């Protein structure tokens, strides 16, 4: 592991570069199956967002696509395929818009999209927000809580993983116990860190209105057990990016690389084989 401007990065393998960008409920550990397989033919890079995993806390405004490009700069990577899950996919799209010559392809998995307004059900108020008393949740989110209660973190993380990673129409038994435990550990860590500091301003592009400008090949991977609002974004990406290919995975929630590694790895290998680097 190396630190680049406070960002914890790791890499494996040699060859054309891939940069793996984790989900907002996770950290770079979610890519363990992809690092193991893809590093046989590629230089595989993963990193923790600022304020996540082993990366440093943010100081001032965070611009995620700049951090992504900063990682590439720090590791001497001129051009790469960007593979992003959830809001990691959104960061990858933004990087492709601001630095198109540096992006050989996009793989957008259960992706978010900056500039998109999420529907009401995405707030998951009953299933997630109701697990912690509203007054304490408000203090956690604005960074004014004197103490973050472990039981609140646990309840909130479990509810969030059940709603999103498992999926709104499935139960814990539908997920491999190893996937459940890692997803819960990562999500728990996200809230332990974010609730222990003041909120951090983030700046994003409005990429939703600019999808037609994306000029590189793209693969959109959608989990058919994911939250419907997130699946709808997969549709927007597949329709808005010229020539994008869409892959729907049955019985799959919000972290396909962790839940369905064989299927995701096969899709990645096929996509990469068709690229002109």
PDB file of C-alpha atoms in Angstrom:
ATOM      1  CA  UNK A   1       0.000   0.000   0.000  1.00  0.00           C
ATOM      2  CA  UNK A   2       1.212   3.507  -0.863  1.00  0.00           C
ATOM      3  CA  UNK A   3      -0.178   6.919   0.021  1.00  0.00           C
ATOM      4  CA  UNK A   4      -0.692   9.505  -2.709  1.00  0.00           C
ATOM      5  CA  UNK A   5      -1.749  12.880  -1.313  1.00  0.00           C
ATOM      6  CA  UNK A   6      -3.472  11.118   1.567  1.00  0.00           C
ATOM      7  CA  UNK A   7      -5.131   8.493  -0.627  1.00  0.00           C
ATOM      8  CA  UNK A   8      -4.392   4.847   0.211  1.00  0.00           C
ATOM      9  CA  UNK A   9      -3.602   2.926  -2.988  1.00  0.00           C
ATOM     10  CA  UNK A  10      -2.550  -0.580  -3.874  1.00  0.00           C
ATOM     11  CA  UNK A  11      -1.680  -2.236  -7.152  1.00  0.00           C
ATOM     12  CA  UNK A  12      -0.897  -5.652  -8.548  1.00  0.00           C
ATOM     13  CA  UNK A  13       0.190  -7.034 -11.903  1.00  0.00           C
ATOM     14  CA  UNK A  14       1.586  -5.539 -15.077  1.00  0.00           C
ATOM     15  CA  UNK A  15       0.105  -4.483 -18.391  1.00  0.00           C
ATOM     16  CA  UNK A  16      -2.629  -2.053 -19.448  1.00  0.00           C
ATOM     17  CA  UNK A  17      -3.963  -0.275 -16.385  1.00  0.00           C
ATOM     18  CA  UNK A  18      -7.315  -0.650 -14.668  1.00  0.00           C
ATOM     19  CA  UNK A  19      -8.394   1.643 -11.846  1.00  0.00           C
ATOM     20  CA  UNK A  20     -11.085   0.238  -9.532  1.00  0.00           C
ATOM     21  CA  UNK A  21     -13.247   2.811  -7.722  1.00  0.00           C
ATOM     22  CA  UNK A  22     -15.276   1.500  -4.801  1.00  0.00           C
ATOM     23  CA  UNK A  23     -18.874   2.189  -3.770  1.00  0.00           C
ATOM     24  CA  UNK A  24     -19.923   4.773  -1.200  1.00  0.00           C
ATOM     25  CA  UNK A  25     -20.889   2.006   1.249  1.00  0.00           C
ATOM     26  CA  UNK A  26     -17.544   0.250   0.861  1.00  0.00           C
ATOM     27  CA  UNK A  27     -13.793   0.659   0.489  1.00  0.00           C
ATOM     28  CA  UNK A  28     -11.170  -0.886  -1.751  1.00  0.00           C
ATOM     29  CA  UNK A  29     -11.607  -4.279  -0.075  1.00  0.00           C
ATOM     30  CA  UNK A  30     -14.680  -4.855  -2.248  1.00  0.00           C
ATOM     31  CA  UNK A  31     -12.401  -5.468  -5.260  1.00  0.00           C
ATOM     32  CA  UNK A  32     -10.423  -8.400  -3.848  1.00  0.00           C
ATOM     33  CA  UNK A  33     -11.728 -10.916  -6.404  1.00  0.00           C
ATOM     34  CA  UNK A  34     -11.009  -8.588  -9.330  1.00  0.00           C
ATOM     35  CA  UNK A  35      -7.455  -7.821  -8.173  1.00  0.00           C
ATOM     36  CA  UNK A  36      -6.691 -11.510  -7.891  1.00  0.00           C
ATOM     37  CA  UNK A  37      -7.942 -12.471 -11.361  1.00  0.00           C
ATOM     38  CA  UNK A  38      -7.305  -9.401 -13.510  1.00  0.00           C
ATOM     39  CA  UNK A  39      -3.761  -8.784 -12.295  1.00  0.00           C
ATOM     40  CA  UNK A  40      -2.658 -11.777 -14.377  1.00  0.00           C
ATOM     41  CA  UNK A  41      -2.815  -9.563 -17.488  1.00  0.00           C
ATOM     42  CA  UNK A  42      -3.286  -6.031 -16.231  1.00  0.00           C
ATOM     43  CA  UNK A  43      -1.901  -3.486 -13.835  1.00  0.00           C
ATOM     44  CA  UNK A  44      -4.795  -3.352 -11.367  1.00  0.00           C
ATOM     45  CA  UNK A  45      -5.024  -0.292  -9.114  1.00  0.00           C
ATOM     46  CA  UNK A  46      -7.513   0.281  -6.323  1.00  0.00           C
ATOM     47  CA  UNK A  47      -7.701   3.067  -3.777  1.00  0.00           C
ATOM     48  CA  UNK A  48      -9.828   4.356  -0.913  1.00  0.00           C
ATOM     49  CA  UNK A  49     -11.748   7.573  -1.410  1.00  0.00           C
ATOM     50  CA  UNK A  50     -10.623  10.454   0.752  1.00  0.00           C
ATOM     51  CA  UNK A  51     -12.105   9.838   4.204  1.00  0.00           C
ATOM     52  CA  UNK A  52     -12.678   6.120   3.548  1.00  0.00           C
ATOM     53  CA  UNK A  53     -10.766   2.952   4.347  1.00  0.00           C
ATOM     54  CA  UNK A  54      -7.122   3.751   5.034  1.00  0.00           C
ATOM     55  CA  UNK A  55      -7.131   7.172   3.347  1.00  0.00           C
ATOM     56  CA  UNK A  56      -6.764  10.394   5.289  1.00  0.00           C
ATOM     57  CA  UNK A  57      -9.703  12.525   6.332  1.00  0.00           C
ATOM     58  CA  UNK A  58     -10.649  15.309   3.936  1.00  0.00           C
ATOM     59  CA  UNK A  59      -9.436  18.843   4.458  1.00  0.00           C
ATOM     60  CA  UNK A  60     -11.727  21.238   2.650  1.00  0.00           C
ATOM     61  CA  UNK A  61     -13.780  20.481  -0.431  1.00  0.00           C
ATOM     62  CA  UNK A  62     -13.564  17.031  -2.023  1.00  0.00           C
ATOM     63  CA  UNK A  63     -13.651  16.611  -5.805  1.00  0.00           C
ATOM     64  CA  UNK A  64     -13.661  12.871  -6.370  1.00  0.00           C
ATOM     65  CA  UNK A  65     -12.786  12.813 -10.056  1.00  0.00           C
ATOM     66  CA  UNK A  66      -9.738  14.965  -9.297  1.00  0.00           C
ATOM     67  CA  UNK A  67      -8.653  12.469  -6.645  1.00  0.00           C
ATOM     68  CA  UNK A  68      -9.049   9.670  -9.190  1.00  0.00           C
ATOM     69  CA  UNK A  69      -6.837  11.476 -11.684  1.00  0.00           C
ATOM     70  CA  UNK A  70      -4.414  12.335  -8.869  1.00  0.00           C
ATOM     71  CA  UNK A  71      -4.026   8.619  -8.133  1.00  0.00           C
ATOM     72  CA  UNK A  72      -3.264   7.981 -11.807  1.00  0.00           C
ATOM     73  CA  UNK A  73      -0.736  10.812 -11.834  1.00  0.00           C
ATOM     74  CA  UNK A  74       0.940   9.599  -8.661  1.00  0.00           C
ATOM     75  CA  UNK A  75       1.355   6.092 -10.043  1.00  0.00           C
ATOM     76  CA  UNK A  76       2.509   7.260 -13.459  1.00  0.00           C
ATOM     77  CA  UNK A  77      -0.582   5.998 -15.303  1.00  0.00           C
ATOM     78  CA  UNK A  78      -1.288   7.991 -18.445  1.00  0.00           C
ATOM     79  CA  UNK A  79      -4.334   6.017 -19.609  1.00  0.00           C
ATOM     80  CA  UNK A  80      -6.569   3.423 -17.965  1.00  0.00           C
ATOM     81  CA  UNK A  81      -9.914   1.682 -17.990  1.00  0.00           C
ATOM     82  CA  UNK A  82     -11.977   2.958 -15.078  1.00  0.00           C
ATOM     83  CA  UNK A  83     -14.176   0.453 -13.243  1.00  0.00           C
ATOM     84  CA  UNK A  84     -16.557   1.988 -10.725  1.00  0.00           C
ATOM     85  CA  UNK A  85     -19.316   0.650  -8.500  1.00  0.00           C
ATOM     86  CA  UNK A  86     -22.148   2.871  -7.239  1.00  0.00           C
ATOM     87  CA  UNK A  87     -20.892   6.452  -6.835  1.00  0.00           C
ATOM     88  CA  UNK A  88     -17.485   5.160  -7.876  1.00  0.00           C
ATOM     89  CA  UNK A  89     -19.042   4.793 -11.310  1.00  0.00           C
ATOM     90  CA  UNK A  90     -20.189   8.392 -11.165  1.00  0.00           C
ATOM     91  CA  UNK A  91     -16.643   9.511 -10.368  1.00  0.00           C
ATOM     92  CA  UNK A  92     -15.378   7.492 -13.343  1.00  0.00           C
ATOM     93  CA  UNK A  93     -17.848   9.170 -15.718  1.00  0.00           C
ATOM     94  CA  UNK A  94     -16.780  12.602 -14.485  1.00  0.00           C
ATOM     95  CA  UNK A  95     -13.110  11.733 -15.055  1.00  0.00           C
ATOM     96  CA  UNK A  96     -13.950  10.596 -18.599  1.00  0.00           C
ATOM     97  CA  UNK A  97     -15.626  13.955 -19.251  1.00  0.00           C
ATOM     98  CA  UNK A  98     -12.805  16.134 -17.938  1.00  0.00           C
ATOM     99  CA  UNK A  99      -9.888  14.008 -19.200  1.00  0.00           C
ATOM    100  CA  UNK A 100     -11.177  11.922 -22.128  1.00  0.00           C
ATOM    101  CA  UNK A 101      -7.726  11.146 -23.474  1.00  0.00           C
ATOM    102  CA  UNK A 102      -6.836   9.359 -20.253  1.00  0.00           C
ATOM    103  CA  UNK A 103      -9.786   6.970 -20.203  1.00  0.00           C
ATOM    104  CA  UNK A 104      -9.648   3.919 -22.469  1.00  0.00           C
ATOM    105  CA  UNK A 105     -12.992   2.565 -21.324  1.00  0.00           C
ATOM    106  CA  UNK A 106     -15.629   2.660 -18.589  1.00  0.00           C
ATOM    107  CA  UNK A 107     -17.206  -0.175 -16.631  1.00  0.00           C
ATOM    108  CA  UNK A 108     -20.100   1.207 -14.608  1.00  0.00           C
ATOM    109  CA  UNK A 109     -21.490  -1.226 -12.061  1.00  0.00           C
ATOM    110  CA  UNK A 110     -24.711  -0.452 -10.145  1.00  0.00           C
ATOM    111  CA  UNK A 111     -23.617   3.073 -10.881  1.00  0.00           C
ATOM    112  CA  UNK A 112     -24.613   6.443  -9.577  1.00  0.00           C
ATOM    113  CA  UNK A 113     -24.717   9.535 -11.793  1.00  0.00           C
ATOM    114  CA  UNK A 114     -23.966  13.105 -10.770  1.00  0.00           C
ATOM    115  CA  UNK A 115     -26.729  15.543 -11.615  1.00  0.00           C
ATOM    116  CA  UNK A 116     -29.389  12.850 -11.198  1.00  0.00           C
ATOM    117  CA  UNK A 117     -32.169  13.531  -8.691  1.00  0.00           C
ATOM    118  CA  UNK A 118     -32.919  10.394  -6.712  1.00  0.00           C
ATOM    119  CA  UNK A 119     -36.562   9.411  -6.261  1.00  0.00           C
ATOM    120  CA  UNK A 120     -38.173   9.538  -2.832  1.00  0.00           C
ATOM    121  CA  UNK A 121     -37.840   5.814  -2.168  1.00  0.00           C
ATOM    122  CA  UNK A 122     -34.056   6.118  -2.413  1.00  0.00           C
ATOM    123  CA  UNK A 123     -34.119   7.872   0.952  1.00  0.00           C
ATOM    124  CA  UNK A 124     -35.164   4.573   2.592  1.00  0.00           C
ATOM    125  CA  UNK A 125     -36.533   6.491   5.567  1.00  0.00           C
ATOM    126  CA  UNK A 126     -38.417   3.637   7.186  1.00  0.00           C
ATOM    127  CA  UNK A 127     -35.933   0.838   6.554  1.00  0.00           C
ATOM    128  CA  UNK A 128     -32.720   2.733   7.277  1.00  0.00           C
ATOM    129  CA  UNK A 129     -33.202   6.166   8.787  1.00  0.00           C
ATOM    130  CA  UNK A 130     -35.726   4.902  11.343  1.00  0.00           C
ATOM    131  CA  UNK A 131     -33.124   2.631  12.935  1.00  0.00           C
ATOM    132  CA  UNK A 132     -31.495   5.562  14.785  1.00  0.00           C
ATOM    133  CA  UNK A 133     -33.461   8.223  16.724  1.00  0.00           C
ATOM    134  CA  UNK A 134     -33.876  11.293  14.545  1.00  0.00           C
ATOM    135  CA  UNK A 135     -32.207  13.690  16.987  1.00  0.00           C
ATOM    136  CA  UNK A 136     -29.076  11.567  17.295  1.00  0.00           C
ATOM    137  CA  UNK A 137     -28.946  10.924  13.547  1.00  0.00           C
ATOM    138  CA  UNK A 138     -29.091  14.674  12.908  1.00  0.00           C
ATOM    139  CA  UNK A 139     -26.165  15.281  15.295  1.00  0.00           C
ATOM    140  CA  UNK A 140     -24.135  12.508  13.683  1.00  0.00           C
ATOM    141  CA  UNK A 141     -24.668  13.964  10.247  1.00  0.00           C
ATOM    142  CA  UNK A 142     -23.732  17.511  11.192  1.00  0.00           C
ATOM    143  CA  UNK A 143     -20.729  16.367  13.214  1.00  0.00           C
ATOM    144  CA  UNK A 144     -21.932  17.745  16.558  1.00  0.00           C
ATOM    145  CA  UNK A 145     -22.406  14.501  18.491  1.00  0.00           C
ATOM    146  CA  UNK A 146     -20.261  14.293  21.622  1.00  0.00           C
ATOM    147  CA  UNK A 147     -20.020  10.544  21.157  1.00  0.00           C
ATOM    148  CA  UNK A 148     -20.928   8.150  18.345  1.00  0.00           C
ATOM    149  CA  UNK A 149     -22.728   5.172  19.866  1.00  0.00           C
ATOM    150  CA  UNK A 150     -21.544   1.822  18.547  1.00  0.00           C
ATOM    151  CA  UNK A 151     -25.087   0.443  18.682  1.00  0.00           C
ATOM    152  CA  UNK A 152     -26.302   3.250  16.416  1.00  0.00           C
ATOM    153  CA  UNK A 153     -23.537   2.599  13.899  1.00  0.00           C
ATOM    154  CA  UNK A 154     -24.331  -1.120  13.944  1.00  0.00           C
ATOM    155  CA  UNK A 155     -28.081  -0.659  13.516  1.00  0.00           C
ATOM    156  CA  UNK A 156     -27.702   1.884  10.730  1.00  0.00           C
ATOM    157  CA  UNK A 157     -25.067  -0.140   8.886  1.00  0.00           C
ATOM    158  CA  UNK A 158     -27.069  -3.380   9.101  1.00  0.00           C
ATOM    159  CA  UNK A 159     -30.201  -1.685   7.818  1.00  0.00           C
ATOM    160  CA  UNK A 160     -28.305  -0.035   4.964  1.00  0.00           C
ATOM    161  CA  UNK A 161     -26.638  -3.278   3.875  1.00  0.00           C
ATOM    162  CA  UNK A 162     -29.965  -5.117   4.054  1.00  0.00           C
ATOM    163  CA  UNK A 163     -31.744  -2.474   1.979  1.00  0.00           C
ATOM    164  CA  UNK A 164     -29.086  -1.841  -0.645  1.00  0.00           C
ATOM    165  CA  UNK A 165     -26.433  -4.568  -0.786  1.00  0.00           C
ATOM    166  CA  UNK A 166     -28.897  -7.406  -0.204  1.00  0.00           C
ATOM    167  CA  UNK A 167     -31.716  -5.594  -2.023  1.00  0.00           C
ATOM    168  CA  UNK A 168     -35.215  -4.448  -1.060  1.00  0.00           C
ATOM    169  CA  UNK A 169     -36.915  -7.696  -2.098  1.00  0.00           C
ATOM    170  CA  UNK A 170     -34.408 -10.145  -0.606  1.00  0.00           C
ATOM    171  CA  UNK A 171     -33.288 -11.197   2.846  1.00  0.00           C
ATOM    172  CA  UNK A 172     -29.993 -11.892   4.582  1.00  0.00           C
ATOM    173  CA  UNK A 173     -30.230 -15.573   3.658  1.00  0.00           C
ATOM    174  CA  UNK A 174     -30.055 -14.611  -0.029  1.00  0.00           C
ATOM    175  CA  UNK A 175     -26.507 -13.339   0.434  1.00  0.00           C
ATOM    176  CA  UNK A 176     -23.401 -15.443   0.978  1.00  0.00           C
ATOM    177  CA  UNK A 177     -22.459 -15.003   4.688  1.00  0.00           C
ATOM    178  CA  UNK A 178     -18.918 -13.970   3.699  1.00  0.00           C
ATOM    179  CA  UNK A 179     -20.302 -11.222   1.457  1.00  0.00           C
ATOM    180  CA  UNK A 180     -22.669 -10.082   4.204  1.00  0.00           C
ATOM    181  CA  UNK A 181     -19.881  -9.870   6.789  1.00  0.00           C
ATOM    182  CA  UNK A 182     -17.495  -7.909   4.576  1.00  0.00           C
ATOM    183  CA  UNK A 183     -20.243  -5.575   3.334  1.00  0.00           C
ATOM    184  CA  UNK A 184     -21.303  -4.932   6.934  1.00  0.00           C
ATOM    185  CA  UNK A 185     -17.710  -4.320   8.060  1.00  0.00           C
ATOM    186  CA  UNK A 186     -17.110  -1.817   5.257  1.00  0.00           C
ATOM    187  CA  UNK A 187     -20.415   0.005   5.754  1.00  0.00           C
ATOM    188  CA  UNK A 188     -19.917   0.113   9.514  1.00  0.00           C
ATOM    189  CA  UNK A 189     -16.535   1.769   8.966  1.00  0.00           C
ATOM    190  CA  UNK A 190     -18.061   4.330   6.577  1.00  0.00           C
ATOM    191  CA  UNK A 191     -20.445   5.599   9.254  1.00  0.00           C
ATOM    192  CA  UNK A 192     -17.923   5.368  12.090  1.00  0.00           C
ATOM    193  CA  UNK A 193     -15.720   7.795  10.173  1.00  0.00           C
ATOM    194  CA  UNK A 194     -18.297  10.100   8.611  1.00  0.00           C
ATOM    195  CA  UNK A 195     -20.268  10.556  11.844  1.00  0.00           C
ATOM    196  CA  UNK A 196     -17.105  11.420  13.793  1.00  0.00           C
ATOM    197  CA  UNK A 197     -16.257  14.577  11.844  1.00  0.00           C
ATOM    198  CA  UNK A 198     -18.065  17.620  10.422  1.00  0.00           C
ATOM    199  CA  UNK A 199     -19.693  17.123   7.013  1.00  0.00           C
ATOM    200  CA  UNK A 200     -17.378  17.600   4.066  1.00  0.00           C
ATOM    201  CA  UNK A 201     -18.415  19.638   1.011  1.00  0.00           C
ATOM    202  CA  UNK A 202     -18.162  17.784  -2.284  1.00  0.00           C
ATOM    203  CA  UNK A 203     -18.190  19.206  -5.796  1.00  0.00           C
ATOM    204  CA  UNK A 204     -19.494  17.215  -8.739  1.00  0.00           C
ATOM    205  CA  UNK A 205     -20.136  17.750 -12.424  1.00  0.00           C
ATOM    206  CA  UNK A 206     -23.690  17.502 -13.740  1.00  0.00           C
ATOM    207  CA  UNK A 207     -22.771  14.475 -15.814  1.00  0.00           C
ATOM    208  CA  UNK A 208     -26.358  13.389 -16.461  1.00  0.00           C
ATOM    209  CA  UNK A 209     -26.758  16.096 -19.081  1.00  0.00           C
ATOM    210  CA  UNK A 210     -23.390  15.298 -20.691  1.00  0.00           C
ATOM    211  CA  UNK A 211     -23.507  11.549 -21.276  1.00  0.00           C
ATOM    212  CA  UNK A 212     -23.505  12.119 -25.024  1.00  0.00           C
ATOM    213  CA  UNK A 213     -19.982  13.554 -24.675  1.00  0.00           C
ATOM    214  CA  UNK A 214     -18.540  10.266 -23.389  1.00  0.00           C
ATOM    215  CA  UNK A 215     -16.512   8.917 -26.291  1.00  0.00           C
ATOM    216  CA  UNK A 216     -14.920   5.751 -24.924  1.00  0.00           C
ATOM    217  CA  UNK A 217     -16.404   2.231 -24.918  1.00  0.00           C
ATOM    218  CA  UNK A 218     -18.610   1.508 -21.910  1.00  0.00           C
ATOM    219  CA  UNK A 219     -20.053  -1.528 -20.181  1.00  0.00           C
ATOM    220  CA  UNK A 220     -22.978  -1.001 -17.802  1.00  0.00           C
ATOM    221  CA  UNK A 221     -23.553  -3.772 -15.243  1.00  0.00           C
ATOM    222  CA  UNK A 222     -26.868  -3.832 -13.376  1.00  0.00           C
ATOM    223  CA  UNK A 223     -27.982  -6.063 -10.496  1.00  0.00           C
ATOM    224  CA  UNK A 224     -31.603  -7.068 -10.901  1.00  0.00           C
ATOM    225  CA  UNK A 225     -32.075  -7.277  -7.099  1.00  0.00           C
ATOM    226  CA  UNK A 226     -30.682  -3.776  -6.545  1.00  0.00           C
ATOM    227  CA  UNK A 227     -32.789  -0.814  -5.459  1.00  0.00           C
ATOM    228  CA  UNK A 228     -35.097   0.169  -8.370  1.00  0.00           C
ATOM    229  CA  UNK A 229     -33.885   3.771  -8.362  1.00  0.00           C
ATOM    230  CA  UNK A 230     -30.316   2.609  -8.906  1.00  0.00           C
ATOM    231  CA  UNK A 231     -31.372   0.219 -11.649  1.00  0.00           C
ATOM    232  CA  UNK A 232     -33.027   3.155 -13.383  1.00  0.00           C
ATOM    233  CA  UNK A 233     -29.651   4.912 -13.515  1.00  0.00           C
ATOM    234  CA  UNK A 234     -28.184   1.883 -15.285  1.00  0.00           C
ATOM    235  CA  UNK A 235     -30.827   2.494 -17.925  1.00  0.00           C
ATOM    236  CA  UNK A 236     -29.888   6.152 -18.241  1.00  0.00           C
ATOM    237  CA  UNK A 237     -26.215   5.279 -18.667  1.00  0.00           C
ATOM    238  CA  UNK A 238     -26.824   2.504 -21.179  1.00  0.00           C
ATOM    239  CA  UNK A 239     -29.063   4.756 -23.255  1.00  0.00           C
ATOM    240  CA  UNK A 240     -27.076   7.965 -22.874  1.00  0.00           C
ATOM    241  CA  UNK A 241     -23.554   6.722 -23.661  1.00  0.00           C
ATOM    242  CA  UNK A 242     -23.134   5.941 -27.339  1.00  0.00           C
ATOM    243  CA  UNK A 243     -22.528   2.270 -27.986  1.00  0.00           C
ATOM    244  CA  UNK A 244     -22.723   1.260 -24.330  1.00  0.00           C
ATOM    245  CA  UNK A 245     -23.367  -2.420 -23.655  1.00  0.00           C
ATOM    246  CA  UNK A 246     -25.635  -3.397 -20.771  1.00  0.00           C
ATOM    247  CA  UNK A 247     -25.396  -6.566 -18.678  1.00  0.00           C
ATOM    248  CA  UNK A 248     -28.160  -7.486 -16.216  1.00  0.00           C
ATOM    249  CA  UNK A 249     -27.259  -9.949 -13.451  1.00  0.00           C
ATOM    250  CA  UNK A 250     -30.201 -11.845 -11.896  1.00  0.00           C
ATOM    251  CA  UNK A 251     -30.320 -12.208  -8.133  1.00  0.00           C
ATOM    252  CA  UNK A 252     -27.674  -9.540  -7.577  1.00  0.00           C
ATOM    253  CA  UNK A 253     -27.702  -6.475  -5.350  1.00  0.00           C
ATOM    254  CA  UNK A 254     -25.570  -3.348  -5.156  1.00  0.00           C
ATOM    255  CA  UNK A 255     -22.073  -4.886  -4.955  1.00  0.00           C
ATOM    256  CA  UNK A 256     -21.877  -7.306  -7.915  1.00  0.00           C
ATOM    257  CA  UNK A 257     -18.033  -7.502  -7.863  1.00  0.00           C
ATOM    258  CA  UNK A 258     -18.266  -8.955  -4.357  1.00  0.00           C
ATOM    259  CA  UNK A 259     -21.481 -10.944  -4.702  1.00  0.00           C
ATOM    260  CA  UNK A 260     -21.000 -12.322  -8.242  1.00  0.00           C
ATOM    261  CA  UNK A 261     -17.236 -12.244  -8.817  1.00  0.00           C
ATOM    262  CA  UNK A 262     -17.134 -14.968 -11.478  1.00  0.00           C
ATOM    263  CA  UNK A 263     -19.786 -13.257 -13.615  1.00  0.00           C
ATOM    264  CA  UNK A 264     -18.286  -9.788 -13.164  1.00  0.00           C
ATOM    265  CA  UNK A 265     -14.760 -10.999 -13.882  1.00  0.00           C
ATOM    266  CA  UNK A 266     -15.906 -12.775 -17.041  1.00  0.00           C
ATOM    267  CA  UNK A 267     -17.690  -9.632 -18.216  1.00  0.00           C
ATOM    268  CA  UNK A 268     -14.614  -7.508 -17.496  1.00  0.00           C
ATOM    269  CA  UNK A 269     -12.270  -9.900 -19.306  1.00  0.00           C
ATOM    270  CA  UNK A 270     -14.538  -9.922 -22.358  1.00  0.00           C
ATOM    271  CA  UNK A 271     -14.886  -6.137 -22.366  1.00  0.00           C
ATOM    272  CA  UNK A 272     -11.151  -5.553 -21.970  1.00  0.00           C
ATOM    273  CA  UNK A 273     -10.312  -8.019 -24.747  1.00  0.00           C
ATOM    274  CA  UNK A 274     -12.308  -5.917 -27.203  1.00  0.00           C
ATOM    275  CA  UNK A 275     -10.588  -2.613 -26.461  1.00  0.00           C
ATOM    276  CA  UNK A 276      -7.948  -0.838 -28.472  1.00  0.00           C
ATOM    277  CA  UNK A 277      -5.439   0.369 -25.919  1.00  0.00           C
TER     278      UNK A 277
END
